[in-house]
Coordinates of C-alpha atoms and ligand atoms in Angstrom, one line a residue:
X1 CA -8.3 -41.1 -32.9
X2 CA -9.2 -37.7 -31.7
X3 CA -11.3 -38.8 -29.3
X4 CA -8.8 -41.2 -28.0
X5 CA -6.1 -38.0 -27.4
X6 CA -8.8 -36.3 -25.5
X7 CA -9.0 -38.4 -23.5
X8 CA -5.4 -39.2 -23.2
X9 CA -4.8 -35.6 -22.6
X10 CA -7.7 -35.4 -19.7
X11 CA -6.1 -38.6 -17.7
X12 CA -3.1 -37.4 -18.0
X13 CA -3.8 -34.2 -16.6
X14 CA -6.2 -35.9 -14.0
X15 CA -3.2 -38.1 -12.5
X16 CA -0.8 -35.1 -12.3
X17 CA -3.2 -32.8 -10.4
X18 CA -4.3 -35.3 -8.0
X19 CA -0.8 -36.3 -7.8
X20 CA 0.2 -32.7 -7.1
X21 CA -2.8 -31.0 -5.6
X22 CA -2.1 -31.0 -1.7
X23 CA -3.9 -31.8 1.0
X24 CA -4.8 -30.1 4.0
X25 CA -7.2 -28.3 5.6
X26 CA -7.6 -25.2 4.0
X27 CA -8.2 -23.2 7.1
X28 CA -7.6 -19.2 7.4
X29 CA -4.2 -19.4 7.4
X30 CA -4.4 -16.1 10.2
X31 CA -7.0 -17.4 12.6
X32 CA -4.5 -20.2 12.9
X33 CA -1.5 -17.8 13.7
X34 CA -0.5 -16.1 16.7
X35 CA 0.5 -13.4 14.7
X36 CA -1.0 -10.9 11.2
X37 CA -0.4 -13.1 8.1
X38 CA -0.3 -10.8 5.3
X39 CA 0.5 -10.7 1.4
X40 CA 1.2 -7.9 -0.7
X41 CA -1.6 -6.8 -2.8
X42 CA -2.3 -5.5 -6.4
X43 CA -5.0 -3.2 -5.8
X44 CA -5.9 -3.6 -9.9
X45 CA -6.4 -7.5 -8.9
X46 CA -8.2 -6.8 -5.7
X47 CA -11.0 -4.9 -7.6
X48 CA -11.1 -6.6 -10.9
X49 CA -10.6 -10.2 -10.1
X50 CA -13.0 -12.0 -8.0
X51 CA -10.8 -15.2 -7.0
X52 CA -7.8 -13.4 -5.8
X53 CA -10.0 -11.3 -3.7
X54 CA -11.7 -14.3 -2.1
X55 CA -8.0 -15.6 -1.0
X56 CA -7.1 -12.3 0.6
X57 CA -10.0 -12.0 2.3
X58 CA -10.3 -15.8 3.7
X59 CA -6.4 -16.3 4.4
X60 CA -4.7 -12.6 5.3
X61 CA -5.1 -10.0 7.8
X62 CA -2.2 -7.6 6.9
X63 CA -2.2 -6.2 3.7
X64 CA 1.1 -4.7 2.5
X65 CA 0.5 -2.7 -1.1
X66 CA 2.8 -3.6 -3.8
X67 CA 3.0 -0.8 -5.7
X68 CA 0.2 2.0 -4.9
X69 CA 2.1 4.2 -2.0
X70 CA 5.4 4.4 -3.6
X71 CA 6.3 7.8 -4.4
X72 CA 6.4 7.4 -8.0
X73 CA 2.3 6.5 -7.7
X74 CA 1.5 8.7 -4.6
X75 CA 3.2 11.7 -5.6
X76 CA 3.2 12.2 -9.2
X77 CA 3.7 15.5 -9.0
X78 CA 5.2 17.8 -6.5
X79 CA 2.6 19.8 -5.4
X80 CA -0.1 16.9 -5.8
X81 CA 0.0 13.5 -4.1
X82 CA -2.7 10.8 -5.2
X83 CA -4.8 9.3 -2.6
X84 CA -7.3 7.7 -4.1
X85 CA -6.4 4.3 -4.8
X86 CA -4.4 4.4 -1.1
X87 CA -8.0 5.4 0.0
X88 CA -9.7 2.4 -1.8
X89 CA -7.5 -0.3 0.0
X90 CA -7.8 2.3 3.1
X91 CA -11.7 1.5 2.7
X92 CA -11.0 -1.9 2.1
X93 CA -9.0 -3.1 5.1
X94 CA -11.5 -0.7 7.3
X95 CA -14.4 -2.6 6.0
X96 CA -12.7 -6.0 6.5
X97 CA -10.7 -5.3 9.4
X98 CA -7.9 -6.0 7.9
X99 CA -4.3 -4.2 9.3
X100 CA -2.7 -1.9 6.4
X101 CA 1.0 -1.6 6.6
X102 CA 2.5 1.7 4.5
X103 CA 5.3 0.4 2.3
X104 CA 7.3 2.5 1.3
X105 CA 8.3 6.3 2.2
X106 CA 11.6 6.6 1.6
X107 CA 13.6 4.3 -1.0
X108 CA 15.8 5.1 -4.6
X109 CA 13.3 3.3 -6.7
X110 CA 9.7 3.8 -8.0
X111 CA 10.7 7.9 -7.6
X112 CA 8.6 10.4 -10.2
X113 CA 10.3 11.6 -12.5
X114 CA 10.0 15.5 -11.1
X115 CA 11.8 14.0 -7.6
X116 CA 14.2 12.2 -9.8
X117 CA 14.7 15.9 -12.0
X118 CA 14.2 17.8 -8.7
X119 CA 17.0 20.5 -8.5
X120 CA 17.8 21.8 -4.9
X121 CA 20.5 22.6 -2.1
X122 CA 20.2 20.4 1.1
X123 CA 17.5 22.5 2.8
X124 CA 14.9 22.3 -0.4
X125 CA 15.7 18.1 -0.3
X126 CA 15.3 18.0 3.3
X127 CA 11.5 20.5 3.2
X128 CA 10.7 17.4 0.2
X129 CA 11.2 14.6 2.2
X130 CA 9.4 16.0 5.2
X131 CA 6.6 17.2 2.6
X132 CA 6.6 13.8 1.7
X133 CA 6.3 12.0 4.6
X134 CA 4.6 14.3 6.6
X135 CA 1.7 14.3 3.4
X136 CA 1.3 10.8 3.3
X137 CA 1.4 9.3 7.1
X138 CA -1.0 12.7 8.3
X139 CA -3.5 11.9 5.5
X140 CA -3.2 7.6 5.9
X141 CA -3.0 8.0 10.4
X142 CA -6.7 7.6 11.1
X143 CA -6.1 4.0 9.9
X144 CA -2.4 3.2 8.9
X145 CA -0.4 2.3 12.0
X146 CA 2.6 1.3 10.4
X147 CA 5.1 2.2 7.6
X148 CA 8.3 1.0 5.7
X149 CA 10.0 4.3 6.4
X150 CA 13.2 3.7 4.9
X151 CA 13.7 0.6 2.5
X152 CA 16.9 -0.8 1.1
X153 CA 19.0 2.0 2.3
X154 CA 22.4 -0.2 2.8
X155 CA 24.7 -1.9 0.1
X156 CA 25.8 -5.4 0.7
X157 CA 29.1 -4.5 1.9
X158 CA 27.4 -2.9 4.6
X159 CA 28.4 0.9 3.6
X160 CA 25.0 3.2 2.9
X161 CA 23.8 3.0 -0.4
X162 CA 24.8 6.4 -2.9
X163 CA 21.0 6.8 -3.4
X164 CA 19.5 10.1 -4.0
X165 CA 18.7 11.3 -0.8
X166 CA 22.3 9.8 0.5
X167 CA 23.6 12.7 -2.5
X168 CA 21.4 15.4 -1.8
X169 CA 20.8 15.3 2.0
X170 CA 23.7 13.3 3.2
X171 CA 23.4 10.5 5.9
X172 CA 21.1 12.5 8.1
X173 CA 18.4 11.9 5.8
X174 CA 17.7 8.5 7.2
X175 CA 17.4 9.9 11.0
X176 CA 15.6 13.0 9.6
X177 CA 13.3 10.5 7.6
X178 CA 11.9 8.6 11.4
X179 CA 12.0 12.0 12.9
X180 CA 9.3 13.5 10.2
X181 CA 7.3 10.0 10.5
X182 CA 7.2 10.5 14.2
X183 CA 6.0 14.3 14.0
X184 CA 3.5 13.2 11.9
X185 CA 1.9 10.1 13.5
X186 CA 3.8 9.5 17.1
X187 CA 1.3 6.2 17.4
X188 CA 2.8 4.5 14.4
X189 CA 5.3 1.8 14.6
X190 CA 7.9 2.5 12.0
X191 CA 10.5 0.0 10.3
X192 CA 13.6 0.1 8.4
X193 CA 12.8 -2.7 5.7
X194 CA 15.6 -4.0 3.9
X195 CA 16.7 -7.2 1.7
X196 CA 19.7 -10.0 2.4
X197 CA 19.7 -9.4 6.4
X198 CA 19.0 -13.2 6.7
X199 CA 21.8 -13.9 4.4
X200 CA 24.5 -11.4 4.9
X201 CA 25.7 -10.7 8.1
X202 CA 27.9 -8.3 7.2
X203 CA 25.0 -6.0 6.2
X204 CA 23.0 -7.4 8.9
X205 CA 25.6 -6.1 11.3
X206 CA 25.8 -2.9 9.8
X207 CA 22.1 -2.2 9.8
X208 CA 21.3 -3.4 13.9
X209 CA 24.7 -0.9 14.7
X210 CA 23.1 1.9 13.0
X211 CA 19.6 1.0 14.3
X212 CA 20.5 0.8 17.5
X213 CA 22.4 3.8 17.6
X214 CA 19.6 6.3 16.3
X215 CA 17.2 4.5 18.6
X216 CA 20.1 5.8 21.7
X217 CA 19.8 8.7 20.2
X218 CA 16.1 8.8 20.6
X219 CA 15.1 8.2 17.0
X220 CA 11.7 6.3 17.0
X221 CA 12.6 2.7 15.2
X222 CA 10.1 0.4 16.0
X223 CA 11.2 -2.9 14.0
X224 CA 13.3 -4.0 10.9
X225 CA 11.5 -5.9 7.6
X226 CA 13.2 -8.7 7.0
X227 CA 12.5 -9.0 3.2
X228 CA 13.1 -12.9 3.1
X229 CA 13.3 -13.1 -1.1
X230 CA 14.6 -16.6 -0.4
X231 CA 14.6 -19.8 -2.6
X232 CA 14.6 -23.6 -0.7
X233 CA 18.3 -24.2 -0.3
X234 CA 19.5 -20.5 0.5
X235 CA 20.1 -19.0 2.9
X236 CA 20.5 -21.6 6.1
X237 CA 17.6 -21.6 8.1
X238 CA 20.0 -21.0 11.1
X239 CA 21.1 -17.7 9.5
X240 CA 17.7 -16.2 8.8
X241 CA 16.8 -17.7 12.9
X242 CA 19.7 -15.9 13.8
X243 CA 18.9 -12.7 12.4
X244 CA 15.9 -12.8 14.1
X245 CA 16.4 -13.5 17.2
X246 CA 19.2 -10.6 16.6
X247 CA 16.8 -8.0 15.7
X248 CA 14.6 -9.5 19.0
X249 CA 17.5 -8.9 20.8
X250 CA 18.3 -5.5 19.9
X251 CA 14.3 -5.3 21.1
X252 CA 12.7 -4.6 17.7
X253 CA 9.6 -6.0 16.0
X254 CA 10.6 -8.4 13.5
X255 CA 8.6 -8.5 10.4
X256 CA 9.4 -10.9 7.7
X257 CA 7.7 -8.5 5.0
X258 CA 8.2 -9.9 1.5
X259 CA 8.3 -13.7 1.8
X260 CA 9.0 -15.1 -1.2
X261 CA 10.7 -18.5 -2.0
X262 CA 11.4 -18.7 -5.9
X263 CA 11.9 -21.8 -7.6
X264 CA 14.2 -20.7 -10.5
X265 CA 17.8 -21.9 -9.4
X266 CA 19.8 -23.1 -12.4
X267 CA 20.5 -26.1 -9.9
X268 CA 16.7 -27.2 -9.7
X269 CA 16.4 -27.3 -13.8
X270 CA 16.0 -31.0 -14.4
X271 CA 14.6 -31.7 -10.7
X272 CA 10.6 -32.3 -11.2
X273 CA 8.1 -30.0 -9.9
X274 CA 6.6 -32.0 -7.2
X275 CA 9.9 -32.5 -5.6
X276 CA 10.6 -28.7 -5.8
X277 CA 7.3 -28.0 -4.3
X278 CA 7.7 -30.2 -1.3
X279 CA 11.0 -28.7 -1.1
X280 CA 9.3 -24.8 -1.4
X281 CA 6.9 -26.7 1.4
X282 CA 9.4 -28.0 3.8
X283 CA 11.0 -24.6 3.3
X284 CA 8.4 -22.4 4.4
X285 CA 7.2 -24.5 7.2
X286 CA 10.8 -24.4 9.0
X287 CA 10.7 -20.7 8.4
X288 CA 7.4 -20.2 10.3
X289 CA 8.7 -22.2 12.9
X290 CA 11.7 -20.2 13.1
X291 CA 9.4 -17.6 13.4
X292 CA 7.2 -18.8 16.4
X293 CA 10.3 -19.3 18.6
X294 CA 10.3 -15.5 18.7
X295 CA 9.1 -13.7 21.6
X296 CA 4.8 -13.1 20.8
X297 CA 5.2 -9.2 21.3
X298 CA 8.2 -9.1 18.7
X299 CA 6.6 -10.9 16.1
X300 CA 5.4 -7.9 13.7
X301 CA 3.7 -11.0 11.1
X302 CA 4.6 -12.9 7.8
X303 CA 3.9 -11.0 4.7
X304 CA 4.1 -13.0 1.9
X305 CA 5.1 -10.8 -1.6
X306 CA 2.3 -11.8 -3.5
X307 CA -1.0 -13.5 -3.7
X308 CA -0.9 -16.4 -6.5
X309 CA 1.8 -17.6 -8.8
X310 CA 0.3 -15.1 -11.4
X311 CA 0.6 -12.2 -9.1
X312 CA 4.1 -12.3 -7.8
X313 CA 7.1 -10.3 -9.3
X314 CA 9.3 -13.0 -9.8
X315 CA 7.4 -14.5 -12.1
X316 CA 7.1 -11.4 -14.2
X317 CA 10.7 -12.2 -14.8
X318 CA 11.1 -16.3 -14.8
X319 CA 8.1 -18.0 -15.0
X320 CA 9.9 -21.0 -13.6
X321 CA 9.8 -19.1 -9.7
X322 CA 6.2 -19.9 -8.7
X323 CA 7.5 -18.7 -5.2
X324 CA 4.1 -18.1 -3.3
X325 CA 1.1 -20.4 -1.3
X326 CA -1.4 -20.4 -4.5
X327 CA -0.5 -21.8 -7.9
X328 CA -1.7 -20.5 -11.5
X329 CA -4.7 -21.5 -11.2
X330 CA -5.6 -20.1 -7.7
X331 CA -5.1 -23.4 -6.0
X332 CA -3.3 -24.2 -2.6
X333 CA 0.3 -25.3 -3.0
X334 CA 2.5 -27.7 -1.0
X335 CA 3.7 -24.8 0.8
X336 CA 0.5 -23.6 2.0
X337 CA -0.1 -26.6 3.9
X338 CA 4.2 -26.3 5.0
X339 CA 2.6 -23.3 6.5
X340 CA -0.6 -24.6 8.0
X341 CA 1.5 -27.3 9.5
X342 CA 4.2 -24.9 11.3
X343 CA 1.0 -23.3 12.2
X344 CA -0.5 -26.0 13.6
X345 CA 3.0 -27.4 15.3
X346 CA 2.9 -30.6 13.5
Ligands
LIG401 C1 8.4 -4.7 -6.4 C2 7.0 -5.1 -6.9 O1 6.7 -6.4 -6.4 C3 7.0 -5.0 -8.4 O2 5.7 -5.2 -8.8 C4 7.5 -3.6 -8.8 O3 7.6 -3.6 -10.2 C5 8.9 -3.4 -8.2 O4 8.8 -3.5 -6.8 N1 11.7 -4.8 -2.5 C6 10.6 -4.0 -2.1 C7 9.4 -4.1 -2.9 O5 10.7 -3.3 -1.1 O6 8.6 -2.9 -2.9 C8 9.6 -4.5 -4.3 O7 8.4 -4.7 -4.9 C9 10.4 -5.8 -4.3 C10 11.8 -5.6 -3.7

């Protein structure tokens, strides 16, 4: 009998993974593509476990880190900053050739608690922020050509978000912010990096105005990140091609920087996983389409937010999201081949 629900158990399990397990070829997903695929990386990951580190190396050449250059890991205190794990994955994506894109300078989360405690009149905000930025792009610029400057500084109803810099500095601070980034490295292509541009046009709007003006005033803004948290059915794929081909327009580097597409609707309860994951496939593949219609010297790359299922932040919260190209057990998904296959123009 117990031999018998083994072996129940093992068929079982056979049929579904060779009924789920995808198939193509499991090339390097970046020598395919005419631009840097990337993921965003846990550095704890990257040194400890030896699968994850195989993916990154055979499938990505843009590395965003998840969490190590935020301020609240970079700059624990305020007269100290912490390089060494930056320098690791500095080491790292020097020894592999792999590009390293600085994420993030300037945002209202992930802040130590000193900045967060940090009592001052405008001037003593304004000499932190430059300390800040200046700090971290002049020690990262003999390798780091590229940073998140601002992130997630506008509220859906396209006013500026009441973060802490907004309170302490007032609006200049984002201007100011570019201005110290350029002093520091004037090489570096800087972004603004933001989420919902692809679904909300009103904040869409609002950001490409206030780009556009700083750049007229001579601001160095380089490109926008497109976060892209999206899920199969929202937003429409014309909207996030739109917003594209706006930012193109306005003649930034577009750089869908976070790609994520969660499965944990309410709506997709009852519907069964291999449908979802063809849907996650078909989803990604129109998206890198989208992508390639873009002019070559706008397209900044894809960076996906995450590595595996296991890995991505989405499923720290709902374990139903599996949003990424490599499934719990390191696998390829459906939607790594959706991407191979945009790749490949099929
Ligand atoms: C997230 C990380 O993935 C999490 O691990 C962390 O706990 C919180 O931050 N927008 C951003 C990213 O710009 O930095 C965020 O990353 C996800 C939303």
């Amino acid at each position: 009998m117990h031999k018998f629900l083994i072996a129940l158990v093992l068929l079982i399990s056979f049929s579904f993974k060779s009924k789920h397990q995808p198939t193509c070829d499991e090339m390097k997903l970046f020598e395919k593509a005419s631009f840097p695929v990337g993921a965003a990386i846990n550095t704890d990951k990257l040194k400890n476990d030896e699968k994850y580190g195989k993916i990154v190396l055979s499938q990505f050449n843009s590395i965003t880190p998840e969490k190590i250059m935020k301020a609240q890991y970079i700059h624990p205190k305020k007269e100290y900053f912490y390089f060494t794990e930056t320098d690791h994955l500095i080491a790292f994506c020097k020894q592999n050739k792999i590009r390293l894109h600085g994420h993030t300078l300037v945002w209202h989360k992930a802040l130590p608690v000193w900045l967060e405690n940090f009592k001052g009149d405008k001037n003593e905000w304004e000499a932190l922020l430059k300390d800040h930025i200046k700090t971290i792009i002049s020690h990262c610029k003999g390798y780091i050509k590229s940073w998140d400057v601002v992130n997630e500084a506008f509220n859906d109803d396209g006013s500026l978000r009441n973060n802490i810099w907004l309170k302490n500095i007032g609006e200049s601070y984002i201007e100011k912010a570019f201005l110290f980034a350029a002093e520091a490295d004037p090489t570096a292509k800087f972004f603004y990096n933001d989420f919902s541009l692809e679904s909300n046009g009103k904040k869409l709007n609002a950001v490409l105005a206030y780009i556009t003006n700083l750049k007229s005033k001579g601001i160095k803004i380089d490109g926008i990140g497109m976060q892209m948290h999206v899920s199969p059915d929202y937003p429409y794929l014309s909207d996030i091609n739109q917003a594209a081909m706006a930012m193109q327009e306005a003649g930034l580097l577009v750089h869908y920087s976070e790609l994520d597409i969660t499965l944990s609707g309410r709506h997709y309860f009852f519907a069964s996983r291999s449908k979802m994951l063809n849907m996650q496939k078909d989803r990604i593949k129109s998206i890198v389409e989208g992508y390639m219609k873009l002019n070559p010297e706008n397209r900044f790359g894809i960076t996906m937010w995450g590595v595996t299922d296991n890995d991505s932040w989405l499923t720290e919260g709902n374990f139903r999201a599996r949003p990424l190209l490599f499934d719990l057990s390191y696998k390829i998904k459906p939607a790594y081949c959706g991407f191979i296959e945009a790749l490949e123009n099929k």
